[in-house]
Structures are given as C-alpha cells and as structure tokens.
PDB file of N, CA and C in Angstrom:
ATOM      1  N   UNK Q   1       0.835  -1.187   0.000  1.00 85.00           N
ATOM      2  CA  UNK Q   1       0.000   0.000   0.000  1.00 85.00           C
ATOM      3  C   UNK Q   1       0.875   1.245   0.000  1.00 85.00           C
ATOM      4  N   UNK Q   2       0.318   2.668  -0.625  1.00 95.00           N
ATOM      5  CA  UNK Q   2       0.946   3.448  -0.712  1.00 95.00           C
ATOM      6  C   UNK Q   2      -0.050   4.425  -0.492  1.00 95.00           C
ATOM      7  N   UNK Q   3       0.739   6.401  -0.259  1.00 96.00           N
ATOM      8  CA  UNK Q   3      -0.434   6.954   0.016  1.00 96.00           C
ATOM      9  C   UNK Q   3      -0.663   7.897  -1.536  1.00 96.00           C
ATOM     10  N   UNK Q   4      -1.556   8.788  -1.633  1.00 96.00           N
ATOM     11  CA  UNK Q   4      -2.203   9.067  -2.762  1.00 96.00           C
ATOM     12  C   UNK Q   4      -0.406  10.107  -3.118  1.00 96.00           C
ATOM     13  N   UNK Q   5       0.216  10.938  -2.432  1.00 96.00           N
ATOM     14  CA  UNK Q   5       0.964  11.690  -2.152  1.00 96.00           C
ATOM     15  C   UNK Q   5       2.450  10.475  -3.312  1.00 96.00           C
ATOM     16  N   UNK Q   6       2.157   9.736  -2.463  1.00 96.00           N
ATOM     17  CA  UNK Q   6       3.834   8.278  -3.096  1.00 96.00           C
ATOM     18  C   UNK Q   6       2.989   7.726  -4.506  1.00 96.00           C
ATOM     19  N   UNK Q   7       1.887   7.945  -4.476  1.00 95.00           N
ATOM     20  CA  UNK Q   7       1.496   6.805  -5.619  1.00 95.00           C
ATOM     21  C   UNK Q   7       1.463   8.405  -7.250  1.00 95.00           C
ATOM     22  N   UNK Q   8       1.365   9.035  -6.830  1.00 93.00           N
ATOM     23  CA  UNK Q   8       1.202  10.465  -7.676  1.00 93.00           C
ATOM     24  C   UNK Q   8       2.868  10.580  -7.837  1.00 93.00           C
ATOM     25  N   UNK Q   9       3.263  10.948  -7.068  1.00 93.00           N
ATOM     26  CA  UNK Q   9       5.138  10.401  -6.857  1.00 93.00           C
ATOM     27  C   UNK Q   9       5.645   9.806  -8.251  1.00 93.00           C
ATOM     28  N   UNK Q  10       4.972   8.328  -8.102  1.00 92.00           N
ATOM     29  CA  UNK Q  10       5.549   7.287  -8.749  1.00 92.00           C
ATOM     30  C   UNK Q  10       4.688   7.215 -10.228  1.00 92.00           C
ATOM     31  N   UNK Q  11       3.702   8.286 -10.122  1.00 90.00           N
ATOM     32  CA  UNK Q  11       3.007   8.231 -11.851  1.00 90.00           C
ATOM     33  C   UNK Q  11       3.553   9.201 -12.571  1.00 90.00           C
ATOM     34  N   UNK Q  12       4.006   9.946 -11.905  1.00 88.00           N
ATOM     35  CA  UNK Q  12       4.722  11.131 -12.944  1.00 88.00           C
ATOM     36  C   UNK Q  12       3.255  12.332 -12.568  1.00 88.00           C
ATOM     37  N   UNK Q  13       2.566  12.279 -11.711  1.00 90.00           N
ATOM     38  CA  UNK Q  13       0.943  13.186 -11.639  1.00 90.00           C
ATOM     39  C   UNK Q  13       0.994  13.849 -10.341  1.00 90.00           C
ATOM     40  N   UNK Q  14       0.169  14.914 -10.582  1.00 91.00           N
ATOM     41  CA  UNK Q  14       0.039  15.831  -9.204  1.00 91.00           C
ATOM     42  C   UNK Q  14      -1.116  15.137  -8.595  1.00 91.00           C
ATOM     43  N   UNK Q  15      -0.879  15.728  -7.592  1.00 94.00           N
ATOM     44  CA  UNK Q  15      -1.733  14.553  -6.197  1.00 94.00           C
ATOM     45  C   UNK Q  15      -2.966  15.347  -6.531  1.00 94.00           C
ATOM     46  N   UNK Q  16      -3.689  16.606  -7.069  1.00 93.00           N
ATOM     47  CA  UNK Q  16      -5.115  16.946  -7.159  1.00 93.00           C
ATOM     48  C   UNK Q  16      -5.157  16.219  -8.253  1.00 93.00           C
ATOM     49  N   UNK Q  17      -4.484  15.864  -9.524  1.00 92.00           N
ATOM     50  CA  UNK Q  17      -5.064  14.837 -10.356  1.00 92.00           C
ATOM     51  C   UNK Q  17      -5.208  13.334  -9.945  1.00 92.00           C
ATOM     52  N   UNK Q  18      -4.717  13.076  -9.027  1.00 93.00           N
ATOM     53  CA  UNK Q  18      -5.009  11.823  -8.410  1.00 93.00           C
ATOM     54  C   UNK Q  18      -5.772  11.527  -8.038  1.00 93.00           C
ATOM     55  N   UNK Q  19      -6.349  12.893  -7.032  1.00 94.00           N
ATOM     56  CA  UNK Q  19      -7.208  13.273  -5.751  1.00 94.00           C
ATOM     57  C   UNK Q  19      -8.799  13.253  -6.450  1.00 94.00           C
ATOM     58  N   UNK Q  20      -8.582  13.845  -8.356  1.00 92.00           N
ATOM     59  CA  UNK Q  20      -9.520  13.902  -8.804  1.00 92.00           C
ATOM     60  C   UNK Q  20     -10.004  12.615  -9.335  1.00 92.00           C
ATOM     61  N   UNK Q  21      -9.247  11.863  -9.712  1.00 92.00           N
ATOM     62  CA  UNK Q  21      -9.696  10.635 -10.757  1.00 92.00           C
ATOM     63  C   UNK Q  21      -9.688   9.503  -9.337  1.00 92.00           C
ATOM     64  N   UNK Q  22      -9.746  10.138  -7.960  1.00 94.00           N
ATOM     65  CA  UNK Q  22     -10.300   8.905  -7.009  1.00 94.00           C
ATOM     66  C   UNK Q  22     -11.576   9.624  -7.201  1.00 94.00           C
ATOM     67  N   UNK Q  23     -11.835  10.590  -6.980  1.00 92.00           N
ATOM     68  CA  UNK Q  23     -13.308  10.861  -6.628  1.00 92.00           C
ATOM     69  C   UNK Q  23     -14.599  10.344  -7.994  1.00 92.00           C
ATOM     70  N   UNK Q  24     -13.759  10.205  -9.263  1.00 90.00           N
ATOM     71  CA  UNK Q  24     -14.381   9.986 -10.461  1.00 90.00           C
ATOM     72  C   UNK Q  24     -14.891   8.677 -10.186  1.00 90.00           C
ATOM     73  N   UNK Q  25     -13.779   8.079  -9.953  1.00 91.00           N
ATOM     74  CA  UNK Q  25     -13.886   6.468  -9.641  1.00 91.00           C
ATOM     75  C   UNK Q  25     -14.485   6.056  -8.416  1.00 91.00           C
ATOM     76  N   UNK Q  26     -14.412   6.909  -7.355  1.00 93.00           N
ATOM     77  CA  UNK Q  26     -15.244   6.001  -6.307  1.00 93.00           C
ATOM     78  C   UNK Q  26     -14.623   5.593  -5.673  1.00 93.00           C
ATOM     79  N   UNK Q  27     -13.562   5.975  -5.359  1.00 95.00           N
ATOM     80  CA  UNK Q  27     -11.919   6.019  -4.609  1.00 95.00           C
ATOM     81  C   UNK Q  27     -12.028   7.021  -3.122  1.00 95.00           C
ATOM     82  N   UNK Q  28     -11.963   6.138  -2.257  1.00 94.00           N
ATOM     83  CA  UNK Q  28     -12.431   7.184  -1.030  1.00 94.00           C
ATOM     84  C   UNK Q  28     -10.456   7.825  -0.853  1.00 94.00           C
ATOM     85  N   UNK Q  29     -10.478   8.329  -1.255  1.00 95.00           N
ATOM     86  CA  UNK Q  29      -9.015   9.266  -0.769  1.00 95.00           C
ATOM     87  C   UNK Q  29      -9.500  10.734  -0.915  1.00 95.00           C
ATOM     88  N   UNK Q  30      -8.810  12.038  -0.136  1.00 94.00           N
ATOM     89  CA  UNK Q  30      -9.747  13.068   0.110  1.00 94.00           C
ATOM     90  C   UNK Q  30      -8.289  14.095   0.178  1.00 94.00           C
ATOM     91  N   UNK Q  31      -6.958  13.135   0.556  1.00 94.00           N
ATOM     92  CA  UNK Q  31      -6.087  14.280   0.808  1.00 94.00           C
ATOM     93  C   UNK Q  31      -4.634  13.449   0.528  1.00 94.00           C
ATOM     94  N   UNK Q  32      -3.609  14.197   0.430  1.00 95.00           N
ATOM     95  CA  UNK Q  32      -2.097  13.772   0.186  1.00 95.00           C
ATOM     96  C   UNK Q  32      -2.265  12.078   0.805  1.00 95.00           C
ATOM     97  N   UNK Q  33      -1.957  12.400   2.354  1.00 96.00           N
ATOM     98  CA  UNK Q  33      -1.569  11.320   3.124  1.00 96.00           C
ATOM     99  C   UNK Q  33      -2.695  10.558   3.211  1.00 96.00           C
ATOM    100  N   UNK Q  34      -3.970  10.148   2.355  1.00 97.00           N
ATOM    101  CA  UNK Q  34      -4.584   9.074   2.565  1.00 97.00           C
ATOM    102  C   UNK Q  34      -3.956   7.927   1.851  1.00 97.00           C
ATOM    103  N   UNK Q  35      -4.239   6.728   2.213  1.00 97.00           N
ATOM    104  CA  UNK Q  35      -3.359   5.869   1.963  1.00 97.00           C
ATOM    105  C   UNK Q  35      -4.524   4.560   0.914  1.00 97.00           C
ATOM    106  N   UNK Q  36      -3.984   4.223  -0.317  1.00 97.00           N
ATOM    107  CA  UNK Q  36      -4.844   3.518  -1.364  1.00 97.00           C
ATOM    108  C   UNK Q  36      -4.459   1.845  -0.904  1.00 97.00           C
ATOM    109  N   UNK Q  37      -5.771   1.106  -1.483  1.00 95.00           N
ATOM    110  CA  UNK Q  37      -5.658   0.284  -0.925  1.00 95.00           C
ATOM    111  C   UNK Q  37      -5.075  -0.583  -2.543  1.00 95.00           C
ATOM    112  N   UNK Q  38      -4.400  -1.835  -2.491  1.00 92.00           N
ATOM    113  CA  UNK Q  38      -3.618  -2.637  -3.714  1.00 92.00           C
ATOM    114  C   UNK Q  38      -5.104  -2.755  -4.892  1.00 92.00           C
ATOM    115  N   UNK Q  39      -6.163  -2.783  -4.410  1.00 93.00           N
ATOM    116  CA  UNK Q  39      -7.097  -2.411  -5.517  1.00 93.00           C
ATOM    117  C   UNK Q  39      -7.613  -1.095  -6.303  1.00 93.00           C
ATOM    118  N   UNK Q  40      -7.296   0.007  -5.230  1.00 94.00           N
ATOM    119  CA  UNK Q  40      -7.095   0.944  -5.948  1.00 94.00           C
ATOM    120  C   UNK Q  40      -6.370   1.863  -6.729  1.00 94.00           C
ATOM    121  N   UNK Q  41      -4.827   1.115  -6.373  1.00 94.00           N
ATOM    122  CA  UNK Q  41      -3.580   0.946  -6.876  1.00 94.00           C
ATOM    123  C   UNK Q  41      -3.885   0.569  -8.616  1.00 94.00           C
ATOM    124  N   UNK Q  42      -4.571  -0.556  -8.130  1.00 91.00           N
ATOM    125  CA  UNK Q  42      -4.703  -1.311  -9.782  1.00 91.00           C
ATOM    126  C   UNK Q  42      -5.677  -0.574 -11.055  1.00 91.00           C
ATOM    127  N   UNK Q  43      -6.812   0.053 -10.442  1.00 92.00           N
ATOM    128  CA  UNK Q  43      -7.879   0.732 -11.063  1.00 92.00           C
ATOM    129  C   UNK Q  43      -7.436   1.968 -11.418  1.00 92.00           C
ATOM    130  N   UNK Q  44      -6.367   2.399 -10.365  1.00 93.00           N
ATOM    131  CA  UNK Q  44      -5.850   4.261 -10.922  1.00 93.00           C
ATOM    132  C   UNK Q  44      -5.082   3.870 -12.124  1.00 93.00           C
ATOM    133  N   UNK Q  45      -4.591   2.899 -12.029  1.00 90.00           N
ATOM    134  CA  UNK Q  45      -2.953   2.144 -12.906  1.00 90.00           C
ATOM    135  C   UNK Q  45      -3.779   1.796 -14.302  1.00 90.00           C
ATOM    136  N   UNK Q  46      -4.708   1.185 -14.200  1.00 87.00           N
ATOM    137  CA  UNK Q  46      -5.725   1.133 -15.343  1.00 87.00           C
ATOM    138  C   UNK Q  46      -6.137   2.445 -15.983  1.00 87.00           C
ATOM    139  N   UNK Q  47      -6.762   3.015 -15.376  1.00 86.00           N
ATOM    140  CA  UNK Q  47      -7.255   4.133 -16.016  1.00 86.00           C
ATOM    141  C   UNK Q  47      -6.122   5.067 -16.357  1.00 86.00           C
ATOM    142  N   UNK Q  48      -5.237   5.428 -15.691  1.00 80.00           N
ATOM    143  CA  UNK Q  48      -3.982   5.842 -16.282  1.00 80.00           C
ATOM    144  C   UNK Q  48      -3.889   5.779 -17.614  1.00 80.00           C
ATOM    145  N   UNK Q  49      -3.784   4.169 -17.495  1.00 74.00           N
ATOM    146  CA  UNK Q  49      -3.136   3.746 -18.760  1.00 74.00           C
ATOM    147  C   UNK Q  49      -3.649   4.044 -19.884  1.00 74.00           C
ATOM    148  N   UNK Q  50      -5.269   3.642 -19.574  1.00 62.00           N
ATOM    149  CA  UNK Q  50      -6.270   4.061 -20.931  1.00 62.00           C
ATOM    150  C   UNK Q  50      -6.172   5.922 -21.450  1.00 62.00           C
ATOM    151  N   UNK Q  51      -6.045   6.466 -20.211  1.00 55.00           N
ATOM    152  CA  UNK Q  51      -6.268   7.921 -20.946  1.00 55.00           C
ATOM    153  C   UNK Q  51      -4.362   8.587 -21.160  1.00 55.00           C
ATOM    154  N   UNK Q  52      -3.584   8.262 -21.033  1.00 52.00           N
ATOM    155  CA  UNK Q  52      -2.137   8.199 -21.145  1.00 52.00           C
ATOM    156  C   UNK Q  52      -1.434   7.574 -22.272  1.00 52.00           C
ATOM    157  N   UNK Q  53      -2.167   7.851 -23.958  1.00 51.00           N
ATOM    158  CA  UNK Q  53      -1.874   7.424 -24.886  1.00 51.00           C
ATOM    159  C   UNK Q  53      -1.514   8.512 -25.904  1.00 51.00           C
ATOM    160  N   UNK Q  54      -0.800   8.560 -26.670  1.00 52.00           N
ATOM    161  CA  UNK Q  54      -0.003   9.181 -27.858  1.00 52.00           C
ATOM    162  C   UNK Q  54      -1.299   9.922 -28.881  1.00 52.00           C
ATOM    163  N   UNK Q  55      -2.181   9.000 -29.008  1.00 58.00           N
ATOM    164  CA  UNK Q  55      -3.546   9.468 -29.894  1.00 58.00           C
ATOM    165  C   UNK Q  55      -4.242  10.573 -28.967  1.00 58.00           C
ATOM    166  N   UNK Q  56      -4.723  11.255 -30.160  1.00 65.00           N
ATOM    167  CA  UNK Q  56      -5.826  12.253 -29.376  1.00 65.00           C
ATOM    168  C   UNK Q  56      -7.203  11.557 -29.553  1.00 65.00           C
ATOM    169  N   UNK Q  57      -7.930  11.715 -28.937  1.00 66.00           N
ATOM    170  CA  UNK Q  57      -9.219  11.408 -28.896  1.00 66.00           C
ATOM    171  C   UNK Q  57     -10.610  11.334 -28.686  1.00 66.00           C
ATOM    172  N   UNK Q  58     -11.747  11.598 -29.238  1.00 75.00           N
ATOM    173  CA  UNK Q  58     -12.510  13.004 -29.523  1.00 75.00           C
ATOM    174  C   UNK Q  58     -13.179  12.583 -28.109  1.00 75.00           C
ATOM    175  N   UNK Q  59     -13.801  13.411 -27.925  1.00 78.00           N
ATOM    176  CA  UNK Q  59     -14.882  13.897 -26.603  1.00 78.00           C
ATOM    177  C   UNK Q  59     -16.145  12.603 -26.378  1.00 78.00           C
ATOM    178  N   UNK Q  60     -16.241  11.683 -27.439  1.00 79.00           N
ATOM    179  CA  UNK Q  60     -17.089  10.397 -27.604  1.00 79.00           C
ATOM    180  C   UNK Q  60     -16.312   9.539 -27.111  1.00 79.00           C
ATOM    181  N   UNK Q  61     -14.992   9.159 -28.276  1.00 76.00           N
ATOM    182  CA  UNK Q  61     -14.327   8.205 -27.037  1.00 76.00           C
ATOM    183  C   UNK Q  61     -13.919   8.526 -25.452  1.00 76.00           C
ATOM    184  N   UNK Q  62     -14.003   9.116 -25.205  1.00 76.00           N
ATOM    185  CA  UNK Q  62     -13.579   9.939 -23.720  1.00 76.00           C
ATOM    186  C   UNK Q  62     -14.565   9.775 -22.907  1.00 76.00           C
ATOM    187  N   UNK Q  63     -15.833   9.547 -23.332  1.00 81.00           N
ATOM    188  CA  UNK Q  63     -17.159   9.714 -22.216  1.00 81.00           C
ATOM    189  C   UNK Q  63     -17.209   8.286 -22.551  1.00 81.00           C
ATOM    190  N   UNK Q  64     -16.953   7.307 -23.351  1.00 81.00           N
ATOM    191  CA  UNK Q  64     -17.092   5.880 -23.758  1.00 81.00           C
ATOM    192  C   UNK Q  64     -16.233   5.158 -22.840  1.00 81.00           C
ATOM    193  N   UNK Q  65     -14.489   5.358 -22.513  1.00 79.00           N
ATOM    194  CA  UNK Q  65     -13.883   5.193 -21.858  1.00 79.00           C
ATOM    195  C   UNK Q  65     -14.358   5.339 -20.526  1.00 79.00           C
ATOM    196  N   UNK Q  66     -14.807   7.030 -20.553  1.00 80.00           N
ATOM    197  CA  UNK Q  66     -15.278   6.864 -18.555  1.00 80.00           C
ATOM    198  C   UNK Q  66     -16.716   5.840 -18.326  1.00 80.00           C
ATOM    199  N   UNK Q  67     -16.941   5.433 -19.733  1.00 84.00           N
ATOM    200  CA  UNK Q  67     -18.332   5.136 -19.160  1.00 84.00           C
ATOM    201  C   UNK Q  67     -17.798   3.094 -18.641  1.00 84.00           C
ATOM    202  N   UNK Q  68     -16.574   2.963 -19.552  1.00 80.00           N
ATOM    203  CA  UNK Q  68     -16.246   1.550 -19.243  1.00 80.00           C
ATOM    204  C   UNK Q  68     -15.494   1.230 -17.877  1.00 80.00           C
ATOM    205  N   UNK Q  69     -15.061   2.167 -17.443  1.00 79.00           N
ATOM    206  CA  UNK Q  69     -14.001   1.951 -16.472  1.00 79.00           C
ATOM    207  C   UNK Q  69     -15.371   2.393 -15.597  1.00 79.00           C
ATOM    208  N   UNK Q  70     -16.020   2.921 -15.442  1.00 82.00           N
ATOM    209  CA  UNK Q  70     -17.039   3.236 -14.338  1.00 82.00           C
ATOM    210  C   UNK Q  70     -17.767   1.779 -14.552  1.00 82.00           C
ATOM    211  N   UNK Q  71     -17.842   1.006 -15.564  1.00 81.00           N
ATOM    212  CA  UNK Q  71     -18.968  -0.428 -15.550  1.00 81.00           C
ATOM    213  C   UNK Q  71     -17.556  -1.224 -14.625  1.00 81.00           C
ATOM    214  N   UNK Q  72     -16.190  -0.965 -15.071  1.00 78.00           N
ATOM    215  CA  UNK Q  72     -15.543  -2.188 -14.462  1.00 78.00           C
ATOM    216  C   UNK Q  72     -15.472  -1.717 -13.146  1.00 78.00           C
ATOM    217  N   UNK Q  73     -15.543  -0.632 -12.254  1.00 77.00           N
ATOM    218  CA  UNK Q  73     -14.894  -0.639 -11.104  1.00 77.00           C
ATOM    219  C   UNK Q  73     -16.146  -0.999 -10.495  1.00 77.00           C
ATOM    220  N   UNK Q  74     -17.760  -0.510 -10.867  1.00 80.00           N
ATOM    221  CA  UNK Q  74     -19.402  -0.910 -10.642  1.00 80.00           C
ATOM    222  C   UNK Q  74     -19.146  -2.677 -10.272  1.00 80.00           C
ATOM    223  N   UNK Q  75     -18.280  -3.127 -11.452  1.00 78.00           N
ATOM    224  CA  UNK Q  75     -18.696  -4.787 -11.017  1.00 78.00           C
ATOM    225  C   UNK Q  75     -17.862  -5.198 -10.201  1.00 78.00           C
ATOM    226  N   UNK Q  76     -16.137  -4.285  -9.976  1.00 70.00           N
ATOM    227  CA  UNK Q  76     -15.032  -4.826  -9.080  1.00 70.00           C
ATOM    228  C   UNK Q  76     -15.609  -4.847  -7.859  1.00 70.00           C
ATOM    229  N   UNK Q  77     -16.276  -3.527  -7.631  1.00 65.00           N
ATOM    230  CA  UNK Q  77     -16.797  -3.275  -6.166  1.00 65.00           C
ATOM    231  C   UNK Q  77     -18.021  -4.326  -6.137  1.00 65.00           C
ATOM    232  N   UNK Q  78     -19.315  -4.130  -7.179  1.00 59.00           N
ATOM    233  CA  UNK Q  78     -20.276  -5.779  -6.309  1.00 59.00           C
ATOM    234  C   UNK Q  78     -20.162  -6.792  -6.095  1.00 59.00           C
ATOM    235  N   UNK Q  79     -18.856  -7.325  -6.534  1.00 53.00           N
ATOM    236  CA  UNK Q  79     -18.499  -8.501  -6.549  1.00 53.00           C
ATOM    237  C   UNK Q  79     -17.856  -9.104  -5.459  1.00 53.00           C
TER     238      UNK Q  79
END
C-alpha cells in the first residue's frame, strides 16, 4: 500500500489529479496522506493507462472510456 501523495510520486501526476480521478472512480481518498488500498492501486494504474496514450481522442471516445471503467470498477466493487 501506498499513500495518494507516493502513488502520484511514482506516476509522474500531481496529487489533485489523483485526488480527482479517485473521486471519479469512487476512490475514497480526500487528501495527500490518505493511503490507497492494492485495488485501488490497480484501477488508478488502469485508467492511467487508458487515458495516457499518444492518440488524441474526440470527446465520444472519452465519455465511452469513462463510461467503461465506471462499468468495471461498478462490477469490481459488487463482486
């Protein structure tokens, strides 16, 4: 485990963009020193990845993307 502060650190990202894409996701972190748990490690690391690509990409794929990563983290969490 790491806190939002070390894990922003280690993405190359400022901790309010971190701070923001927990709150998108459903990520209870609220400040620097809250501390993510190895699943939310994996879901920031995901979504990272998807919007952290070389292509630009219009305002459809972008709401398509948030709309998939919001179905996968919907089923990580009921499950």
């Amino acid at each position: 485990m790491m806190n939002v502060k070390e894990y922003a650190n280690d993405t190359g990202h400022s901790v309010a963009e971190i701070l923001k894409k927990c709150k998108e996701l459903g990520i209870n972190a609220k400040n620097a020193d809250d501390e993510l748990s190895e699943d939310d490690i994996i879901i920031l690391d995901n979504t990272i990845n998807l919007i952290s690509t070389d292509v630009e990409t219009t305002l459809d794929e972008e709401d398509a993307i948030d709309e998939a990563v919001e179905d996968l983290v919907r089923n990580n969490f009921d499950n």
